[in-house]
Amino acid sequence: MLRRAWNRLHAKVKAKHLDLWLAGYAQARVNQALAPEPRQTRHLMFALCDHYEPQWKSPAKHVADARVQAWAQGYPKLAHAFRDADGHHPRHSFFFPAEEYVPQHLDALGDLARAQLGEVELHLHHDGDTAQSLQSKIADGLQLYAQHGHLSRSHGKLNYAFIHGNWCLANARADGRWCGVDNELQVLFETGCYADFTFPAAPDESQSRVVNQIYWPTGDLARRRAFDEGTQASVGQWHDDRLLIIEGPLALTTRDRWRPLPRIETGNLTAHDPPTPWRIKTWVSQNIHVQGRPEWVFVKVHTHGAQEAQAGCLLGAPAQALHRTLTTQYNDGDRWKLHYVTAREMYNIAAAAMQGHSGDPNAYRNFIMAPPPIAAV
């Protein structure tokens, strides 16, 4: 009987790929338990990063267009009802797939960027690539986005944040599907990527062994799954030869305090798993921060917002409840101050912390990477 129970447990662990990340998660929880409680006001950086795919399941043109229009019309109505400690409305990061380029879709998202409601970054699904072919795909996509005024620029170069399609960063899958490029982290950095926002990917096998951190990948960055080793971002530490990895929350928790069945929390917002106060508390309690600046807490959640079901959640009552919780429970001005940030702004604030800055993180939204031209004030 014990052998059968062990075999069932082992099968569940393997099916959810817990063996990849459970040790990293346990270490993160120990570190959180040992960390002193900040005595000053805590600042919550909240970013919603959207794998925004209007052409999901290859629909007819009018369906894809309607998905974009739902956001162009619905998001301002939602966002204008809420403000953070700095007076900003919620700010959405649209990680748009380069392989789904449609000029009108990027123009519509440009209207939201111009209204300071979001920014466009790079998402890419690819398979069977080499470093050279991947570099070409990225360069072509960046140029197309730049024509619409999207993306940050520095020293004459386009810069971007990245989320990998199908989670498979740095050729993470054992079967080699959905990537093909072992040294993808190097290719991304060389083409202007400053930060990757792919993780968490659990329960997918692409999940990193590093959990609940902002970190610099270390070791040989040309190797497959180079993200599996890293050094936590810390005050006084900076690397100008690699990209930063900014993870969202990953936790073993329960559905809520009244339903104790275990679940894996990945910060994925869906119609079937909408944001709740319990989930928000779980995200915040992972205490993702730059070491040495514990009062600045980073929460990056994700979704596939172009899909109709998720759009209904993120533009409707569940999203209103999310922002009511954020703007009340995490924005009292004493214990907490809330800062709605884009992916770019989250990176900038983390960079400011690493370079020794403190105080109000609102001052560092544009610390290194400037706003894209379309969103410049």
XYZ file of C-alpha atoms in Angstrom:
377
model
C 0.000 0.000 0.000
C 2.778 2.414 0.877
C 4.519 1.618 -2.404
C 1.301 2.336 -4.365
C 0.822 5.632 -2.508
C 4.425 6.590 -3.191
C 4.050 5.719 -6.863
C 0.897 7.849 -7.149
C 2.639 10.781 -5.447
C 5.693 10.404 -7.655
C 3.499 10.342 -10.777
C 1.751 13.562 -9.726
C 5.067 15.270 -9.012
C 6.403 14.318 -12.436
C 3.180 15.276 -14.221
C 3.299 18.790 -12.754
C 7.108 18.953 -13.077
C 7.360 19.809 -9.385
C 10.768 18.145 -9.349
C 12.085 21.076 -11.400
C 11.127 23.868 -9.052
C 10.103 22.555 -5.638
C 13.612 22.923 -4.171
C 13.867 26.484 -5.477
C 10.455 27.276 -4.064
C 11.372 25.850 -0.660
C 14.551 27.935 -0.613
C 12.593 31.059 -1.509
C 10.142 30.401 1.337
C 12.999 29.961 3.813
C 14.554 33.229 2.641
C 11.203 34.987 3.036
C 10.754 33.619 6.553
C 14.205 34.804 7.604
C 13.903 38.269 6.050
C 13.183 41.086 8.521
C 9.860 42.881 8.163
C 10.390 46.356 6.645
C 9.553 49.075 9.136
C 8.813 51.753 6.566
C 5.974 52.030 4.068
C 6.035 49.193 1.554
C 5.602 49.885 -2.135
C 3.784 47.408 -4.371
C 4.778 47.420 -8.055
C 1.948 45.716 -9.945
C 2.348 44.731 -13.604
C -0.119 42.794 -15.729
C 1.763 41.202 -18.616
C -0.494 39.935 -21.373
C 0.420 37.232 -23.895
C -1.795 39.215 -26.264
C -2.703 37.029 -29.256
C -5.587 38.355 -31.385
C -5.042 35.564 -33.925
C -5.317 32.775 -31.369
C -6.593 29.637 -33.144
C -6.298 31.383 -36.548
C -9.731 33.041 -36.604
C -11.386 34.959 -39.421
C -10.145 38.525 -39.777
C -13.296 40.041 -38.292
C -12.896 37.889 -35.163
C -9.288 38.988 -34.601
C -10.280 42.608 -35.230
C -13.122 42.323 -32.714
C -10.731 40.994 -30.081
C -8.549 44.068 -30.435
C -11.504 46.443 -30.482
C -12.797 44.925 -27.255
C -9.656 46.184 -25.551
C -9.450 49.483 -27.419
C -12.963 50.334 -26.263
C -13.241 48.455 -22.983
C -9.923 49.024 -21.282
C -10.167 52.826 -20.914
C -13.593 52.410 -19.290
C -12.150 49.954 -16.772
C -8.850 51.704 -16.129
C -10.176 55.233 -15.672
C -12.111 54.132 -12.588
C -8.912 53.426 -10.619
C -5.695 55.252 -9.703
C -2.535 54.300 -7.819
C -0.557 56.374 -5.308
C 0.969 58.379 -8.164
C -2.279 59.143 -9.957
C -1.690 56.528 -12.650
C -4.477 54.367 -13.986
C -3.838 50.616 -14.399
C -1.169 50.056 -17.051
C -1.323 46.991 -19.286
C 1.719 45.433 -20.962
C 0.716 43.926 -24.317
C 3.312 41.314 -25.298
C 2.287 41.132 -28.945
C 3.400 38.165 -31.116
C 5.710 39.235 -33.924
C 4.374 36.440 -36.121
C 0.837 37.901 -35.803
C 1.692 41.373 -37.062
C -1.324 43.339 -38.315
C -0.800 47.120 -38.681
C -4.295 48.047 -37.492
C -3.889 45.987 -34.331
C -0.702 47.769 -33.304
C -2.301 51.112 -34.129
C -5.209 50.321 -31.817
C -2.836 49.357 -29.013
C -0.951 52.555 -29.794
C -4.026 54.557 -28.825
C -3.932 52.903 -25.398
C -0.198 53.615 -25.093
C -0.764 57.240 -26.065
C -3.359 57.467 -23.295
C -0.783 56.143 -20.766
C -2.756 52.931 -20.285
C -0.187 50.453 -21.537
C 2.812 49.606 -23.679
C 3.613 47.025 -26.345
C 6.483 44.556 -25.960
C 7.694 41.491 -27.889
C 6.131 38.049 -27.732
C 7.299 35.353 -30.131
C 6.252 31.798 -30.909
C 8.913 30.000 -32.883
C 10.128 26.484 -33.552
C 13.140 24.819 -35.133
C 15.188 28.022 -35.299
C 18.907 28.653 -35.288
C 20.463 31.636 -33.558
C 20.730 33.370 -36.926
C 17.121 32.756 -37.998
C 15.841 33.791 -34.559
C 17.857 36.995 -34.688
C 16.332 37.786 -38.073
C 12.775 37.184 -36.822
C 13.325 39.406 -33.806
C 14.912 42.210 -35.851
C 12.063 42.162 -38.354
C 9.450 42.254 -35.586
C 11.129 45.110 -33.755
C 11.300 47.207 -36.900
C 7.599 46.683 -37.548
C 6.677 47.653 -33.988
C 8.929 50.711 -34.127
C 7.085 51.977 -37.206
C 4.037 52.374 -34.977
C 5.954 54.241 -32.260
C 6.270 51.283 -29.909
C 9.386 50.135 -27.992
C 11.961 51.999 -25.971
C 15.118 53.298 -27.665
C 18.611 54.000 -26.350
C 21.797 54.951 -28.188
C 20.071 54.456 -31.526
C 18.963 50.900 -30.671
C 15.520 49.445 -30.095
C 14.999 47.884 -26.667
C 12.323 45.498 -25.532
C 10.985 43.191 -22.860
C 10.247 39.611 -23.889
C 7.906 36.704 -23.203
C 8.547 33.431 -25.005
C 5.669 31.732 -26.787
C 4.752 28.310 -25.395
C 7.026 29.111 -22.411
C 10.008 27.454 -24.086
C 12.748 29.980 -23.328
C 16.297 28.880 -24.208
C 15.157 25.601 -25.771
C 13.747 24.458 -22.449
C 11.744 21.436 -23.569
C 13.353 18.005 -23.573
C 11.891 17.257 -27.019
C 13.366 20.432 -28.536
C 10.010 21.830 -29.660
C 8.945 25.478 -29.730
C 12.432 26.965 -29.824
C 15.579 25.234 -31.076
C 18.062 27.868 -29.877
C 20.131 26.888 -26.840
C 21.803 30.308 -26.602
C 18.552 32.233 -26.833
C 19.359 34.403 -23.808
C 22.424 35.684 -25.642
C 20.461 36.304 -28.847
C 17.799 38.217 -26.944
C 20.320 40.416 -25.196
C 22.257 41.119 -28.391
C 19.065 42.210 -30.150
C 18.136 44.707 -27.420
C 16.208 42.707 -24.835
C 16.734 44.100 -21.340
C 14.460 41.745 -19.384
C 12.577 38.481 -19.794
C 9.117 38.111 -18.215
C 8.320 34.523 -19.272
C 8.230 32.893 -15.830
C 6.534 31.277 -14.053
C 5.778 28.587 -16.621
C 4.643 25.897 -14.167
C 3.281 23.307 -14.493
C 4.987 23.255 -17.911
C 8.376 21.538 -18.125
C 9.932 24.827 -19.230
C 9.664 26.197 -15.677
C 12.906 27.556 -14.235
C 14.536 26.014 -11.175
C 14.877 29.549 -9.810
C 11.602 30.620 -8.202
C 10.113 33.934 -7.032
C 13.102 36.079 -7.838
C 14.373 38.922 -9.903
C 17.709 37.528 -10.997
C 20.636 37.535 -13.386
C 21.218 34.238 -15.224
C 24.757 32.998 -14.590
C 27.182 30.428 -15.948
C 27.443 29.600 -19.624
C 24.598 31.556 -21.217
C 25.009 29.598 -24.448
C 23.773 26.399 -22.827
C 20.230 25.077 -23.005
C 18.043 26.263 -20.106
C 20.649 28.814 -19.061
C 17.989 30.428 -16.856
C 18.180 27.506 -14.387
C 21.087 29.156 -12.552
C 21.156 32.721 -11.391
C 22.150 35.340 -8.866
C 19.385 37.246 -7.097
C 19.271 40.926 -8.007
C 20.774 42.887 -5.113
C 21.526 46.447 -4.144
C 25.020 47.331 -5.386
C 25.022 44.668 -8.092
C 24.704 45.370 -11.814
C 25.471 43.476 -15.026
C 25.636 45.191 -18.392
C 26.401 42.020 -20.360
C 23.157 40.060 -19.945
C 19.424 40.470 -19.601
C 17.528 40.456 -16.308
C 14.871 37.844 -15.532
C 11.810 39.134 -13.674
C 9.564 36.374 -12.381
C 5.980 36.442 -11.258
C 4.681 34.594 -8.198
C 4.744 30.801 -8.015
C 3.325 29.151 -4.909
C 1.839 26.020 -3.435
C -1.327 27.222 -1.764
C -5.079 26.593 -1.534
C -8.091 27.905 -3.429
C -8.972 30.087 -0.440
C -9.104 29.841 3.336
C -12.375 27.890 3.195
C -11.360 25.407 0.478
C -8.124 23.743 1.614
C -7.506 21.664 -1.495
C -3.941 22.325 -2.695
C -3.239 24.181 -5.905
C -0.325 25.669 -7.832
C -0.579 29.459 -8.007
C 1.149 30.936 -11.050
C -0.394 34.404 -11.287
C -2.333 33.411 -14.408
C -5.589 35.378 -14.714
C -8.358 33.498 -16.522
C -12.134 33.464 -16.633
C -12.067 30.124 -14.763
C -9.510 31.382 -12.227
C -10.165 35.106 -11.787
C -8.263 37.372 -9.416
C -9.474 37.244 -5.821
C -8.288 38.888 -2.587
C -6.868 35.508 -1.514
C -4.865 35.205 -4.718
C -3.620 38.783 -4.443
C -2.457 38.106 -0.891
C -0.622 35.011 -2.145
C 1.119 37.010 -4.905
C 2.246 39.703 -2.505
C 3.371 37.221 0.153
C 5.946 35.703 -2.215
C 7.832 38.922 -1.444
C 9.653 39.214 -4.771
C 12.134 42.056 -4.404
C 15.680 43.229 -4.989
C 17.798 41.965 -2.126
C 18.552 44.890 0.173
C 15.384 46.773 -0.818
C 12.624 44.613 0.776
C 10.190 47.519 1.010
C 9.816 47.497 -2.800
C 7.680 44.449 -3.648
C 7.194 43.316 -7.260
C 4.092 41.438 -8.449
C 3.993 40.444 -12.115
C 0.907 38.488 -13.171
C -0.022 37.309 -16.648
C -2.923 36.400 -18.900
C -3.964 35.684 -22.490
C -6.243 38.675 -22.688
C -7.201 38.657 -26.363
C -9.186 35.451 -25.915
C -12.860 36.236 -25.446
C -13.265 34.478 -22.108
C -10.245 36.179 -20.583
C -11.240 39.554 -22.045
C -14.584 39.231 -20.328
C -12.781 38.657 -17.037
C -10.165 41.379 -17.460
C -12.519 44.041 -18.747
C -15.433 43.198 -16.483
C -16.428 42.640 -12.869
C -13.487 40.370 -11.864
C -10.988 43.035 -12.971
C -12.947 45.711 -11.142
C -12.723 43.592 -7.994
C -8.971 43.151 -8.560
C -8.359 46.873 -8.752
C -10.667 47.658 -5.840
C -8.586 45.321 -3.683
C -5.301 46.761 -4.914
C -6.348 50.395 -4.483
C -7.792 49.893 -1.012
C -5.879 47.141 0.792
C -2.499 47.977 -0.785
C -2.679 51.740 -1.096
C -3.455 53.225 2.311
C -0.389 55.500 2.169
C 0.912 54.171 5.482
C 1.498 50.414 5.295
C 1.361 50.275 1.504
C 1.584 52.427 -1.601
C 0.462 50.994 -4.919
C 2.253 51.658 -8.202
C 0.709 50.425 -11.452
C 3.660 49.788 -13.771
C 4.361 48.491 -17.245
C 6.958 45.776 -17.773
C 9.449 48.461 -18.813
C 8.771 50.513 -15.693
C 9.084 47.439 -13.481
C 12.516 46.786 -14.970
C 13.547 50.411 -14.458
C 12.492 50.387 -10.808
C 14.354 47.118 -10.176
C 17.416 48.635 -11.858
C 17.180 51.723 -9.656
C 17.078 49.517 -6.562
C 20.158 47.605 -7.707
C 21.979 50.869 -8.264
C 21.321 51.998 -4.699
C 18.243 54.179 -4.988
C 15.495 54.141 -2.386
C 12.482 56.202 -1.336
C 9.493 56.454 -3.645
C 9.899 54.163 -6.687
C 7.635 56.396 -8.752
C 10.719 58.534 -9.406
C 12.382 55.692 -11.306
C 9.758 54.582 -13.822
C 12.012 55.824 -16.646
C 15.351 55.261 -14.913
C 17.200 53.518 -17.788
C 14.725 52.633 -20.526
C 12.779 55.641 -21.759
C 9.112 55.432 -22.721
C 8.380 54.472 -26.313
C 7.827 57.521 -28.549
C 4.104 56.897 -28.740
C 3.791 57.026 -24.922
C 6.264 59.846 -24.235
C 4.710 62.741 -22.315
